Amino acid sequence: MPVIDKDVIERISRETEAALVNKDEAGLLKYIHPTSCITIQGKRVTYDEYRGLLKMTFQALETADVNSEQVSLFVDHDRNIATLETKTVAIMRMMGMTVKDTSLNRTTYGVIDGEVKVIESEDTAISSEVLE
């Protein structure tokens, strides 16, 4: 069974950020499990709904510059889980507009079926503005 530690979670965070920038759906879904509890802007979405949102986003997304800052990382070694909080600023070119979105994300990782996966993820918008 994989051991969850600070290095593992920080690597996963870098991988998922790169997957978003590269419009890599498989890279973003790599750590999501069908039982993952995903909440976006206060609405819980299923795995299939999440996949659909990714597809729509990637169809509209022209470019993305994503910068995440770690707010906190707590590793519970006894339970082999970790909770990562990040603040993300994304400047995206979508449908001819440049938009700057700032959000706060809290993700708890654990081991599901022998792999590190998201147990729970909550994404909350802080601000959104059209730059041009």
Coordinates of C-alpha atoms in Angstrom, one line a residue:
M1 CA 0.0 0.0 0.0
P2 CA 1.4 3.4 -0.9
V3 CA 2.4 5.7 1.9
I4 CA 1.1 9.2 1.8
D5 CA 3.6 11.9 2.8
K6 CA 4.4 15.5 2.1
D7 CA 6.5 14.7 -1.0
V8 CA 3.8 12.5 -2.5
I9 CA 1.1 15.1 -2.1
E10 CA 3.2 18.0 -3.4
R11 CA 4.1 15.8 -6.5
I12 CA 0.4 15.1 -7.1
S13 CA -0.3 18.8 -6.8
R14 CA 2.3 19.7 -9.4
E15 CA 1.0 16.9 -11.7
T16 CA -2.6 18.1 -11.6
E17 CA -1.6 21.7 -12.1
A18 CA 0.4 20.7 -15.2
A19 CA -2.5 18.6 -16.4
L20 CA -4.8 21.6 -16.3
V21 CA -2.4 23.8 -18.2
N22 CA -1.9 21.1 -20.8
K23 CA -5.6 20.3 -21.1
D24 CA -4.8 16.7 -20.1
E25 CA -8.1 15.2 -19.0
A26 CA -6.5 11.8 -18.1
G27 CA -3.9 13.6 -16.0
L28 CA -6.6 15.4 -14.0
L29 CA -8.7 12.3 -13.6
K30 CA -5.7 10.1 -12.5
Y31 CA -6.3 10.8 -8.8
I32 CA -10.1 11.0 -8.9
H33 CA -12.0 7.8 -8.0
P34 CA -15.7 7.2 -8.8
T35 CA -16.3 7.4 -5.0
S36 CA -14.5 10.7 -4.6
C37 CA -16.6 13.5 -3.1
I38 CA -16.2 16.5 -5.3
T39 CA -17.7 19.9 -4.5
I40 CA -17.5 22.9 -6.8
Q41 CA -18.9 26.2 -5.7
G42 CA -21.0 24.5 -3.1
K43 CA -22.5 21.9 -5.4
R44 CA -21.5 18.3 -5.1
V45 CA -20.8 16.7 -8.5
T46 CA -20.6 13.0 -9.5
Y47 CA -17.5 11.6 -11.2
D48 CA -19.3 11.6 -14.5
E49 CA -20.5 15.2 -14.0
Y50 CA -16.9 16.2 -13.2
R51 CA -15.6 14.5 -16.4
G52 CA -18.3 16.4 -18.3
L53 CA -17.2 19.7 -16.8
L54 CA -13.6 19.0 -17.7
K55 CA -14.5 18.3 -21.3
M56 CA -16.5 21.5 -21.6
T57 CA -13.8 23.5 -20.0
F58 CA -11.1 22.1 -22.3
Q59 CA -13.2 22.7 -25.4
A60 CA -13.5 26.4 -24.4
L61 CA -10.0 26.8 -23.0
E62 CA -7.4 28.3 -25.4
T63 CA -4.6 28.9 -22.9
A64 CA -4.1 28.8 -19.2
D65 CA -1.5 30.1 -16.8
V66 CA -2.1 28.5 -13.4
N67 CA -0.2 29.3 -10.2
S68 CA -1.1 27.5 -7.0
E69 CA 0.2 28.5 -3.6
Q70 CA 0.1 25.9 -0.7
V71 CA -1.8 27.4 2.2
S72 CA -1.5 24.3 4.4
L73 CA -0.7 20.6 4.3
F74 CA -1.6 18.2 7.1
V75 CA -0.5 14.6 6.9
D76 CA -2.1 12.1 9.3
H77 CA 0.5 9.3 9.2
D78 CA -1.6 7.0 11.4
R79 CA -4.5 7.1 9.0
N80 CA -2.4 7.5 5.9
I81 CA -4.3 10.5 4.6
A82 CA -3.4 14.1 3.9
T83 CA -5.3 17.3 3.5
L84 CA -3.9 20.0 1.2
E85 CA -5.2 23.5 1.0
T86 CA -4.2 25.7 -2.0
K87 CA -5.0 29.1 -3.3
T88 CA -4.9 29.1 -7.1
V89 CA -4.8 32.0 -9.5
A90 CA -5.6 31.0 -13.1
I91 CA -5.4 33.4 -16.0
M92 CA -7.3 31.7 -18.8
R93 CA -8.0 32.6 -22.4
M94 CA -11.5 31.2 -23.1
M95 CA -13.9 32.0 -26.0
G96 CA -11.9 35.1 -27.0
M97 CA -11.8 36.5 -23.4
T98 CA -9.0 36.6 -20.8
V99 CA -10.3 35.7 -17.4
K100 CA -8.6 35.8 -14.0
D101 CA -10.0 33.3 -11.5
T102 CA -8.9 33.0 -7.9
S103 CA -10.0 30.0 -5.9
L104 CA -9.4 28.1 -2.7
N105 CA -9.2 24.3 -2.8
R106 CA -9.2 21.8 0.0
T107 CA -8.4 18.2 -1.0
T108 CA -8.1 15.2 1.2
Y109 CA -6.1 12.3 -0.2
G110 CA -6.2 8.7 0.9
V111 CA -5.6 5.2 -0.4
I112 CA -8.4 3.6 -2.4
D113 CA -8.0 0.2 -4.1
G114 CA -4.3 0.4 -3.3
E115 CA -3.7 3.8 -5.0
V116 CA -3.5 7.4 -3.8
K117 CA -6.8 9.0 -4.7
V118 CA -8.9 12.0 -3.8
I119 CA -11.3 11.2 -1.0
E120 CA -12.8 14.7 -0.9
S121 CA -12.2 17.9 -2.8
E122 CA -13.9 21.3 -2.3
D123 CA -13.2 24.2 -4.7
T124 CA -14.5 27.6 -3.8
A125 CA -14.2 30.8 -5.9
I126 CA -12.7 33.8 -4.3
S127 CA -12.9 36.1 -7.3
S128 CA -13.4 36.1 -11.0
E129 CA -12.7 39.0 -13.4
V130 CA -12.5 39.6 -17.1
L131 CA -9.2 41.1 -18.0
E132 CA -9.8 41.7 -21.7

